[in-house]
CSV table of C-alpha atoms and ligand atoms in Angstrom, one decimal:
chain,number,residue,atom,x,y,z
A,41,MET,CA,2.1,41.7,-28.2
A,42,ASP,CA,2.4,41.1,-24.5
A,43,LYS,CA,0.0,42.6,-22.3
A,44,MET,CA,1.2,45.4,-21.1
A,45,ASP,CA,1.4,46.6,-25.2
A,46,LYS,CA,-1.9,45.6,-25.7
A,47,VAL,CA,-2.7,47.9,-22.5
A,48,VAL,CA,-0.9,51.0,-24.0
A,49,SER,CA,-2.2,50.3,-27.5
A,50,LEU,CA,-5.6,50.3,-26.7
A,51,CYS,CA,-5.5,53.4,-24.4
A,52,LYS,CA,-3.9,55.3,-27.7
A,53,ARG,CA,-6.3,53.8,-29.9
A,54,LYS,CA,-9.4,54.4,-27.9
A,55,GLY,CA,-8.4,57.9,-26.8
A,56,PHE,CA,-7.7,56.6,-22.7
A,57,ILE,CA,-4.5,58.0,-22.7
A,58,PHE,CA,-1.6,59.3,-24.8
A,59,GLN,CA,1.6,61.1,-24.9
A,60,SER,CA,1.8,64.5,-23.8
A,61,SER,CA,2.7,67.1,-26.9
A,62,GLY,CA,2.7,64.3,-29.7
A,63,ILE,CA,2.8,66.3,-32.2
A,64,TYR,CA,6.5,68.0,-31.6
A,65,GLY,CA,7.5,64.5,-30.3
A,66,GLY,CA,6.1,64.3,-27.0
A,67,ILE,CA,7.7,64.7,-23.8
A,68,ASN,CA,9.3,62.4,-21.3
A,69,GLY,CA,7.3,61.4,-18.3
A,70,CYS,CA,4.3,63.5,-19.1
A,71,TRP,CA,0.9,62.2,-20.4
A,72,ASP,CA,-2.6,63.5,-21.5
A,73,PHE,CA,-5.9,61.8,-20.7
A,74,GLY,CA,-8.4,61.3,-23.5
A,75,PRO,CA,-12.1,61.6,-23.6
A,76,LEU,CA,-12.5,58.0,-22.0
A,77,GLY,CA,-9.6,58.4,-19.9
A,78,VAL,CA,-10.7,61.5,-18.2
A,79,GLU,CA,-14.3,59.8,-17.3
A,80,LEU,CA,-12.3,56.4,-15.7
A,81,LYS,CA,-10.2,59.0,-13.7
A,82,TRP,CA,-13.0,61.3,-12.6
A,83,ASN,CA,-14.5,57.9,-11.7
A,84,LEU,CA,-12.0,57.0,-9.6
A,85,LYS,CA,-11.4,60.1,-8.0
A,86,LYS,CA,-15.2,60.6,-7.2
A,87,ASP,CA,-15.2,57.0,-6.0
A,88,TRP,CA,-12.8,57.6,-3.2
A,89,TRP,CA,-13.8,60.7,-2.2
A,90,TYR,CA,-17.1,59.6,-1.8
A,91,THR,CA,-15.5,56.4,0.4
A,92,PHE,CA,-12.9,58.5,2.3
A,93,VAL,CA,-14.6,61.8,2.7
A,94,GLN,CA,-18.0,62.1,1.7
A,95,LEU,CA,-19.4,58.6,4.0
A,96,ARG,CA,-17.1,59.6,7.1
A,97,GLU,CA,-17.8,61.7,10.1
A,98,ASP,CA,-14.2,61.7,10.2
A,99,MET,CA,-13.0,63.1,7.4
A,100,VAL,CA,-12.6,66.8,5.9
A,101,GLY,CA,-11.3,67.8,2.8
A,102,LEU,CA,-8.8,70.6,1.4
A,103,ASP,CA,-7.6,71.8,-2.0
A,104,ALA,CA,-4.2,74.0,-1.9
A,105,SER,CA,-2.1,75.3,-4.3
A,106,ILE,CA,0.2,73.5,-6.0
A,107,ILE,CA,3.0,76.1,-5.6
A,108,THR,CA,4.0,77.0,-1.9
A,109,HIS,CA,6.4,79.3,0.1
A,110,PRO,CA,9.8,77.8,-0.5
A,111,GLN,CA,10.3,77.4,3.4
A,112,VAL,CA,7.8,74.8,3.1
A,113,TRP,CA,10.1,72.4,1.5
A,114,VAL,CA,13.0,72.8,3.6
A,115,ALA,CA,10.7,72.5,6.5
A,116,SER,CA,9.9,69.1,5.0
A,117,GLY,CA,12.8,68.1,4.3
A,118,HIS,CA,12.2,67.8,0.9
A,119,VAL,CA,15.2,70.2,0.0
A,120,GLU,CA,17.7,68.3,2.2
A,121,ASN,CA,16.5,64.9,1.1
A,122,PHE,CA,14.4,64.3,-1.2
A,123,HIS,CA,17.3,62.8,-3.7
A,124,ASP,CA,17.8,59.9,-6.2
A,125,MET,CA,21.8,59.1,-6.0
A,126,LEU,CA,22.9,59.3,-9.9
A,127,VAL,CA,25.2,57.8,-12.2
A,128,ASP,CA,26.7,58.5,-15.7
A,129,CYS,CA,28.0,56.8,-18.1
A,130,LYS,CA,30.8,58.2,-19.2
A,131,SER,CA,30.9,57.0,-22.7
A,132,CYS,CA,27.2,57.6,-24.0
A,133,LYS,CA,26.4,59.9,-20.9
A,134,LYS,CA,23.2,58.6,-20.0
A,135,ARG,CA,22.2,58.7,-16.7
A,136,PHE,CA,20.7,56.1,-14.3
A,137,ARG,CA,19.6,56.0,-11.0
A,138,ALA,CA,22.4,54.0,-8.8
A,139,ASP,CA,19.9,51.8,-6.7
A,140,GLN,CA,18.1,50.6,-9.8
A,141,LEU,CA,21.5,49.3,-11.4
A,142,GLU,CA,21.7,45.3,-11.4
A,143,THR,CA,25.3,46.0,-13.6
A,144,GLU,CA,28.4,47.5,-12.8
A,145,THR,CA,28.7,49.2,-16.3
A,146,CYS,CA,26.7,51.2,-18.8
A,147,PRO,CA,23.6,48.3,-19.4
A,148,ASP,CA,23.1,50.4,-22.6
A,149,CYS,CA,27.1,50.5,-24.1
A,150,GLY,CA,29.3,48.5,-21.1
A,151,GLY,CA,30.7,52.0,-20.5
A,152,GLU,CA,32.3,53.2,-17.0
A,153,PHE,CA,30.2,55.2,-14.5
A,154,THR,CA,30.8,58.1,-13.0
A,155,GLU,CA,30.6,58.5,-8.9
A,156,PRO,CA,27.3,58.6,-7.6
A,157,ARG,CA,25.6,62.2,-7.0
A,158,ALA,CA,22.9,63.5,-5.8
A,159,PHE,CA,20.1,64.8,-7.5
A,160,ASN,CA,17.1,66.8,-5.7
A,161,SER,CA,13.8,65.4,-7.3
A,162,MET,CA,12.2,68.7,-6.9
A,163,LEU,CA,10.8,70.5,-10.1
A,164,ARG,CA,12.0,74.0,-9.6
A,165,THR,CA,10.2,77.1,-10.6
A,166,ARG,CA,9.7,81.2,-10.6
A,167,LEU,CA,7.3,82.9,-9.2
A,168,GLY,CA,7.5,86.4,-10.4
A,169,VAL,CA,8.0,88.6,-13.6
A,170,SER,CA,11.2,90.3,-12.7
A,171,ASP,CA,14.3,89.2,-12.5
A,172,ASP,CA,15.4,90.5,-9.2
A,173,THR,CA,12.2,89.7,-7.1
A,174,ALA,CA,11.1,86.4,-8.5
A,175,VAL,CA,10.8,84.2,-5.6
A,176,GLU,CA,12.3,80.5,-6.6
A,177,THR,CA,10.3,77.8,-5.4
A,178,TYR,CA,9.1,74.6,-6.5
A,179,LEU,CA,6.2,72.5,-7.7
A,180,ARG,CA,5.0,70.3,-4.9
A,181,PRO,CA,6.3,66.7,-5.0
A,182,GLU,CA,3.4,65.7,-2.9
A,183,THR,CA,0.2,66.9,-1.6
A,184,CYS,CA,0.0,66.2,1.7
A,185,GLN,CA,2.7,69.3,3.0
A,186,SER,CA,-0.2,72.0,2.7
A,187,ILE,CA,-2.5,69.8,4.4
A,188,PHE,CA,0.0,70.2,7.5
A,189,VAL,CA,0.5,74.0,6.7
A,190,ASP,CA,-3.6,74.5,7.0
A,191,PHE,CA,-3.5,72.4,9.7
A,192,LYS,CA,-4.5,75.1,12.3
A,193,GLU,CA,-6.6,76.7,9.8
A,194,VAL,CA,-8.7,73.8,8.9
A,195,TYR,CA,-9.0,72.4,12.3
A,196,SER,CA,-10.1,75.3,13.8
A,197,SER,CA,-12.8,76.0,11.1
A,198,VAL,CA,-14.9,72.9,11.2
A,199,ARG,CA,-14.4,72.2,15.0
A,200,VAL,CA,-13.4,68.1,14.5
A,201,LYS,CA,-12.4,66.1,17.6
A,202,LEU,CA,-9.4,63.8,17.6
A,203,PRO,CA,-8.6,61.7,15.7
A,204,PHE,CA,-9.7,63.0,12.6
A,205,GLY,CA,-8.5,63.2,8.7
A,206,ILE,CA,-8.0,66.1,6.2
A,207,ALA,CA,-8.1,64.5,2.7
A,208,GLN,CA,-6.8,66.0,-0.8
A,209,ILE,CA,-6.6,65.1,-4.6
A,210,GLY,CA,-4.2,67.0,-6.2
A,211,LYS,CA,-1.4,67.2,-8.9
A,212,SER,CA,2.0,66.3,-7.7
A,213,PHE,CA,5.6,67.0,-9.7
A,214,ARG,CA,8.6,64.8,-9.3
A,215,ASN,CA,11.8,65.1,-11.7
A,216,GLU,CA,12.2,61.2,-12.1
A,217,VAL,CA,15.0,60.3,-13.5
A,218,ASN,CA,13.8,57.1,-15.6
A,219,PRO,CA,10.1,58.2,-16.4
A,220,ARG,CA,8.7,54.7,-17.5
A,221,ASN,CA,6.0,51.8,-17.4
A,222,PHE,CA,3.7,54.0,-19.0
A,223,ILE,CA,1.8,56.1,-16.3
A,224,PHE,CA,3.5,54.0,-13.7
A,225,ARG,CA,6.5,56.6,-12.8
A,226,SER,CA,5.7,59.9,-14.4
A,227,ARG,CA,6.8,63.1,-13.7
A,228,GLU,CA,3.8,65.1,-13.8
A,229,PHE,CA,0.8,63.0,-11.6
A,230,GLU,CA,-2.1,63.0,-9.2
A,231,GLN,CA,-2.1,62.0,-5.6
A,232,MET,CA,-5.0,61.0,-3.4
A,233,GLU,CA,-4.1,61.6,0.0
A,234,ILE,CA,-5.0,61.6,3.5
A,235,GLU,CA,-3.4,63.1,6.9
A,236,TYR,CA,-5.1,61.4,9.6
A,237,PHE,CA,-4.3,62.6,13.2
A,238,CYS,CA,-4.6,60.8,16.4
A,239,ARG,CA,-3.1,60.6,19.5
A,240,GLU,CA,-0.1,58.5,19.5
A,241,GLU,CA,-1.4,55.7,22.1
A,242,GLU,CA,-4.0,54.9,19.3
A,243,GLU,CA,-1.5,54.9,16.4
A,244,GLU,CA,-1.3,51.3,16.0
A,245,ALA,CA,-5.1,51.0,15.7
A,246,VAL,CA,-5.4,53.5,13.4
A,247,PHE,CA,-2.5,52.2,11.1
A,248,ALA,CA,-4.1,49.0,11.3
A,249,SER,CA,-7.9,50.1,10.8
A,250,TRP,CA,-6.6,52.4,7.5
A,251,GLN,CA,-4.9,48.8,6.4
A,252,GLU,CA,-8.2,47.3,6.1
A,253,ALA,CA,-9.9,50.4,4.8
A,254,ILE,CA,-7.3,50.4,1.8
A,255,TRP,CA,-7.3,46.9,1.3
A,256,GLN,CA,-11.1,46.8,0.7
A,257,TRP,CA,-11.3,49.8,-1.4
A,258,TYR,CA,-9.1,48.5,-4.0
A,259,LEU,CA,-11.3,45.5,-3.6
A,260,SER,CA,-14.4,47.4,-4.5
A,261,ILE,CA,-13.0,49.1,-7.5
A,262,GLY,CA,-12.7,45.8,-9.0
A,263,LEU,CA,-8.4,44.8,-8.6
A,264,LYS,CA,-8.3,41.2,-7.5
A,265,GLU,CA,-7.1,40.0,-4.4
A,266,GLN,CA,-4.8,37.6,-6.1
A,267,HIS,CA,-2.9,40.6,-7.8
A,268,MET,CA,-2.4,42.5,-4.7
A,269,ARG,CA,0.0,42.3,-1.5
A,270,TRP,CA,1.7,44.0,1.3
A,271,TYR,CA,5.4,45.1,1.4
A,272,GLU,CA,6.2,46.4,4.3
A,273,HIS,CA,9.7,48.9,4.0
A,274,PRO,CA,12.8,47.5,6.3
A,275,LYS,CA,13.8,50.3,9.2
A,276,GLU,CA,16.7,51.0,7.2
A,277,SER,CA,15.1,52.1,4.0
A,278,LEU,CA,12.2,54.1,5.3
A,279,ALA,CA,11.7,58.2,4.0
A,280,HIS,CA,13.1,60.7,6.4
A,281,TYR,CA,9.8,61.6,8.0
A,282,SER,CA,8.7,58.0,8.5
A,283,LYS,CA,8.4,55.3,11.6
A,284,ARG,CA,6.6,53.0,9.6
A,285,THR,CA,5.4,52.1,6.0
A,286,VAL,CA,3.9,49.5,4.2
A,287,ASP,CA,2.8,49.6,0.8
A,288,VAL,CA,-0.2,48.2,-1.4
A,289,GLU,CA,1.5,46.6,-4.2
A,290,TYR,CA,-0.2,45.3,-7.5
A,291,GLU,CA,0.9,42.7,-10.1
A,292,PHE,CA,1.7,44.7,-13.0
A,293,PRO,CA,2.2,42.7,-16.3
A,294,PHE,CA,5.8,44.1,-15.9
A,295,GLY,CA,6.1,43.1,-12.3
A,296,TRP,CA,5.3,44.0,-8.8
A,297,GLY,CA,4.6,48.2,-8.5
A,298,GLU,CA,3.7,50.5,-5.6
A,299,LEU,CA,0.0,51.7,-6.0
A,300,GLN,CA,-0.3,53.5,-2.1
A,301,GLY,CA,1.7,53.9,0.6
A,302,LEU,CA,0.4,54.2,4.0
A,303,ALA,CA,2.9,55.9,6.3
A,304,ASN,CA,2.9,56.7,10.1
A,305,ARG,CA,4.6,60.1,10.0
A,306,GLY,CA,4.4,60.3,13.6
A,307,THR,CA,4.9,64.0,14.9
A,308,PHE,CA,7.6,65.0,12.1
A,309,ASP,CA,5.9,67.5,9.9
A,310,LEU,CA,3.9,69.5,12.4
A,311,THR,CA,6.6,69.6,14.6
A,312,GLN,CA,9.0,71.1,11.5
A,313,HIS,CA,6.4,73.2,10.2
A,314,SER,CA,5.9,75.0,14.0
A,315,LYS,CA,9.5,75.0,13.9
A,316,HIS,CA,10.1,76.9,10.9
A,317,SER,CA,7.0,79.0,10.7
A,318,GLY,CA,7.5,80.3,14.2
A,319,LYS,CA,3.8,79.7,14.9
A,320,ASP,CA,1.8,77.1,17.4
A,321,LEU,CA,0.5,73.9,14.9
A,322,ARG,CA,-0.6,72.1,18.2
A,323,PHE,CA,-4.0,70.8,18.2
A,324,PHE,CA,-6.2,72.0,21.1
A,325,ASP,CA,-8.5,69.3,22.9
A,326,PRO,CA,-11.1,71.7,24.6
A,327,GLU,CA,-12.4,68.2,26.6
A,328,LYS,CA,-8.8,67.0,28.2
A,329,ASN,CA,-8.0,70.8,28.1
A,330,GLU,CA,-4.9,69.8,26.0
A,331,ARG,CA,-2.5,71.0,24.0
A,332,LEU,CA,-0.5,68.5,21.7
A,333,ILE,CA,1.0,67.8,18.5
A,334,PRO,CA,-0.9,64.9,17.1
A,335,THR,CA,0.5,61.7,15.5
A,336,VAL,CA,-0.2,61.1,11.5
A,337,ILE,CA,-0.7,58.1,9.7
A,338,GLU,CA,-0.9,59.0,6.1
A,339,PRO,CA,-2.8,56.7,3.2
A,340,SER,CA,-1.3,58.2,-0.1
A,341,ALA,CA,-2.0,57.1,-3.6
A,342,GLY,CA,-1.7,57.7,-6.9
A,343,VAL,CA,-4.4,58.1,-9.1
A,344,ASP,CA,-2.1,57.5,-12.1
A,345,ARG,CA,-0.8,54.1,-10.9
A,346,THR,CA,-4.3,53.0,-9.8
A,347,ILE,CA,-5.6,53.9,-13.5
A,348,LEU,CA,-3.1,51.7,-14.8
A,349,ALA,CA,-4.1,48.8,-12.4
A,350,LEU,CA,-7.6,49.3,-13.5
A,351,LEU,CA,-6.7,49.1,-17.1
A,352,CYS,CA,-4.7,46.2,-16.4
A,353,GLU,CA,-6.7,44.1,-14.8
A,354,ALA,CA,-10.2,45.1,-17.0
A,355,TYR,CA,-8.5,44.0,-20.2
A,356,ASP,CA,-9.7,40.7,-21.4
A,357,GLU,CA,-9.5,38.6,-24.8
A,358,GLU,CA,-12.0,35.6,-25.2
A,359,GLU,CA,-12.7,33.5,-28.2
A,360,VAL,CA,-16.4,34.4,-29.4
A,361,GLU,CA,-17.7,32.8,-32.6
A,362,GLY,CA,-14.4,32.4,-33.9
A,363,GLU,CA,-13.0,35.6,-33.5
A,364,THR,CA,-11.0,37.3,-30.5
A,365,ARG,CA,-13.4,39.4,-28.2
A,366,VAL,CA,-11.7,42.7,-26.4
A,367,VAL,CA,-13.3,43.7,-23.6
A,368,MET,CA,-12.6,45.7,-20.5
A,369,ARG,CA,-13.7,44.4,-17.5
A,370,PHE,CA,-14.4,47.3,-15.5
A,371,ALA,CA,-16.2,47.7,-12.6
A,372,PRO,CA,-19.6,49.2,-14.0
A,373,ARG,CA,-18.9,52.3,-11.3
A,374,MET,CA,-15.6,52.7,-13.2
A,375,ALA,CA,-16.5,52.6,-16.6
A,376,PRO,CA,-16.5,55.8,-18.8
A,377,ILE,CA,-19.4,54.9,-20.9
A,378,LYS,CA,-22.2,53.5,-18.5
A,379,ALA,CA,-24.8,52.8,-21.0
A,380,GLY,CA,-24.8,52.4,-25.1
A,381,VAL,CA,-27.9,53.0,-26.8
A,382,PHE,CA,-28.6,51.7,-30.4
A,383,PRO,CA,-31.7,51.0,-32.7
A,384,LEU,CA,-31.7,47.7,-34.3
A,385,VAL,CA,-31.7,49.4,-37.6
A,386,LYS,CA,-31.7,52.9,-38.5
A,387,LYS,CA,-35.0,52.4,-40.3
A,388,GLY,CA,-38.7,52.3,-39.0
A,389,GLY,CA,-38.5,55.2,-36.3
A,390,LEU,CA,-36.2,53.1,-34.2
A,391,ALA,CA,-33.3,55.8,-34.8
A,392,GLU,CA,-35.6,58.6,-33.3
A,393,VAL,CA,-37.2,56.7,-30.4
A,394,ALA,CA,-33.7,55.5,-29.8
A,395,ARG,CA,-32.0,58.6,-30.2
A,396,GLU,CA,-34.0,60.3,-27.6
A,397,PHE,CA,-34.3,57.5,-25.3
A,398,GLU,CA,-30.8,57.6,-25.2
A,399,GLN,CA,-30.9,61.3,-24.3
A,400,LYS,CA,-33.2,60.8,-21.4
A,401,LEU,CA,-30.8,58.4,-20.1
A,402,ARG,CA,-27.7,60.6,-20.2
A,403,ARG,CA,-29.3,63.0,-17.5
A,404,ARG,CA,-28.8,59.8,-15.5
A,405,PHE,CA,-25.3,58.7,-16.0
A,406,LYS,CA,-22.9,58.8,-19.1
A,407,THR,CA,-24.3,57.0,-22.3
A,408,VAL,CA,-23.4,57.0,-26.0
A,409,TYR,CA,-25.5,56.8,-29.0
A,410,ASP,CA,-24.5,54.7,-31.7
A,411,ASP,CA,-26.2,53.6,-35.2
A,412,SER,CA,-23.3,53.1,-37.4
A,413,GLY,CA,-22.6,49.6,-38.8
A,414,ALA,CA,-24.1,45.8,-37.7
A,415,ILE,CA,-25.3,45.6,-34.7
A,416,GLY,CA,-22.4,42.8,-33.6
A,417,ARG,CA,-19.9,45.5,-34.3
A,418,ARG,CA,-21.2,48.1,-32.0
A,419,TYR,CA,-21.5,45.5,-29.3
A,420,ARG,CA,-18.1,45.0,-29.8
A,421,ARG,CA,-17.2,48.5,-29.8
A,422,GLN,CA,-18.7,49.1,-26.2
A,423,ASP,CA,-16.9,46.1,-25.1
A,424,GLU,CA,-13.6,46.9,-25.9
A,425,ILE,CA,-14.2,50.4,-24.0
A,426,GLY,CA,-15.7,48.5,-21.2
A,427,THR,CA,-19.6,49.9,-21.6
A,428,PRO,CA,-21.0,47.5,-18.8
A,429,TYR,CA,-24.7,47.6,-20.4
A,430,CYS,CA,-25.9,48.2,-24.2
A,431,VAL,CA,-29.7,48.9,-24.7
A,432,CYS,CA,-31.1,48.2,-28.3
A,433,VAL,CA,-34.7,49.8,-29.4
A,434,ASP,CA,-36.1,47.2,-31.7
A,435,PHE,CA,-39.5,46.9,-33.5
A,436,GLU,CA,-41.1,45.4,-30.8
A,437,THR,CA,-40.1,48.5,-28.9
A,438,LEU,CA,-42.7,50.6,-30.9
A,439,GLU,CA,-45.3,48.0,-29.8
A,440,ASN,CA,-44.6,47.3,-26.1
A,441,GLN,CA,-42.3,50.1,-24.8
A,442,THR,CA,-39.7,47.5,-24.0
A,443,VAL,CA,-36.1,47.5,-25.2
A,444,THR,CA,-33.4,44.8,-24.6
A,445,ILE,CA,-30.5,45.3,-22.1
A,446,ARG,CA,-26.9,43.2,-22.6
A,447,ASP,CA,-24.7,42.7,-20.1
A,448,ARG,CA,-20.9,43.2,-21.2
A,449,ASP,CA,-19.6,40.5,-19.4
A,450,THR,CA,-22.1,37.7,-20.1
A,451,MET,CA,-23.6,38.8,-23.3
A,452,GLU,CA,-26.8,38.1,-21.9
A,453,GLN,CA,-30.3,39.8,-22.4
A,454,VAL,CA,-33.1,41.1,-20.8
A,455,ARG,CA,-36.1,42.6,-21.7
A,456,LEU,CA,-37.7,45.7,-19.6
A,457,PRO,CA,-39.8,48.2,-19.8
A,458,MET,CA,-38.2,51.4,-21.3
A,459,ASP,CA,-39.7,53.1,-17.9
A,460,GLU,CA,-37.5,50.5,-15.5
A,461,VAL,CA,-34.5,51.3,-18.0
A,462,ALA,CA,-33.1,54.4,-16.0
A,463,ASP,CA,-33.0,52.8,-12.5
A,464,TYR,CA,-32.0,49.4,-13.6
A,465,ILE,CA,-28.6,50.6,-14.9
A,466,GLY,CA,-28.5,53.4,-12.5
A,467,LYS,CA,-28.1,51.4,-9.4
A,468,ARG,CA,-25.8,49.0,-10.9
A,469,VAL,CA,-23.6,51.9,-11.9
A,470,SER,CA,-23.7,54.0,-8.9
A,471,ILE,CA,-20.8,54.7,-6.7
A,472,GLU,CA,-23.5,55.5,-3.9
A,473,ARG,CA,-23.6,52.2,-1.4
A,474,ASP,CA,-26.9,51.2,0.8
B,511,GAP,N1,3.0,61.8,1.1
B,511,GAP,C1,4.1,60.5,0.8
B,511,GAP,C2,4.4,60.4,-0.4
B,511,GAP,O1,4.0,61.0,-1.6
B,511,GAP,P1,5.1,58.5,-2.0
B,511,GAP,O2,4.8,56.6,-1.8
B,511,GAP,O3,6.6,59.1,-2.3
B,511,GAP,O4,4.5,58.9,-0.6
B,511,GAP,C3,2.9,58.5,-2.8
B,511,GAP,O5,4.2,58.7,-3.3
B,511,GAP,C4,2.0,57.5,-4.4
B,511,GAP,O6,2.1,58.5,-5.3
B,511,GAP,C5,2.6,56.3,-4.6
B,511,GAP,O7,2.4,55.1,-3.9
B,511,GAP,C6,2.3,56.5,-5.9
B,511,GAP,O8,1.1,55.4,-6.2
B,511,GAP,C7,2.4,57.7,-6.3
B,511,GAP,N2,3.3,58.3,-7.0
B,511,GAP,C8,4.5,58.7,-6.6
B,511,GAP,N3,5.6,58.6,-7.6
B,511,GAP,C9,4.9,59.4,-8.6
B,511,GAP,C10,5.5,59.2,-9.8
B,511,GAP,N4,6.9,59.6,-10.2
B,511,GAP,N5,4.5,58.5,-11.1
B,511,GAP,C11,3.0,58.0,-10.4
B,511,GAP,N6,2.9,57.9,-9.4
B,511,GAP,C12,4.0,58.4,-8.2
């Protein structure tokens, strides 16, 4: 099995991620996050929000609706430009993206292709109950457009100064022709986007500072520098709104893939929405007594792709005492469960003490109690889901109220008084920085 297959299999087996609608045969390009996956996802989103919104005075948040007025997508250029060029195989009827084909004929059956045709990737939906009044609109293909549409509402309610940014995390939808590579390219996914508004003369410095901030954040959540690189888009392949785009790419087991795009969108979006809505979306700078359409620098990250990178980075196997130990080496603050609490054996009152202790710890961070099977097996179960610490209640606990704490990566144990454990683990798994 190659590494990707191992990661996918662990995700299913342990309840991180599985196919959506599995009992009906699944639905292509849609995935469900199970009990551990949802914890991992929350940890990631909380950390991103903490880093880029809570810690910064120049950032505010937004949570806008997924469904918007259809004009939003006319103004944004998506109705006209958000296309993939597709070809169909004349023999087996399979459809392919023309830009992803490496062969002149169908890679599946060798058949001839049709001429390329444009296919809009937005998902359509109808809003309203009666056929004659229902409005046709789209599920958003990117979260950022509502940041532009709501720009004036936001900036006039929080009294910000340039430069400042608006952040949003939420679902986006794209009718991808070939969803593939597990959750890397799906039809429903989540984005974490920032639109950062500045003066045109600051654009290069702002762009550079976001490049640095993004890079450092990926390192801080546990991605290794040697698995990341920048990719600068050549001018001719830029999206319709972009003056410059660089991507952070990650080396997945299937090759390098985009994790996040950093784009200079210039004044494109606010100008378009001003024109199409007839509303003045200029920013008023009271200090300079000036109205202007600010330039926008946009860091746009995918939640699901970051999760996939975290899973691939974390997956490790090693030989321990003649057995293969599978261990997910998540950064502790990303790990779905922070501590496993076990009695060494169930009898002698150990189970009761361990249970009670676990109940206390769970108020601080996510824990799990486990008393089934040999202690070694219990450690392995937690290693496999990436739990950074395991606390063991043994007979010495009854004598002096101390427990052992085992580190997932080194497998070494320290003995600590029970009343110091919450702080010991708490400060190692918290997203907070000093
Ligand atoms: N607002 C700009 C924008 O949406 P993008 O490069 O199309 O730019 C940004 O998307 C990020 O969203 C990507 O870097 C990727 O992480 C994520 N993303 C885009 N399409 C995706 C898909 N089909 N499945 C999973 N993630 C996707």
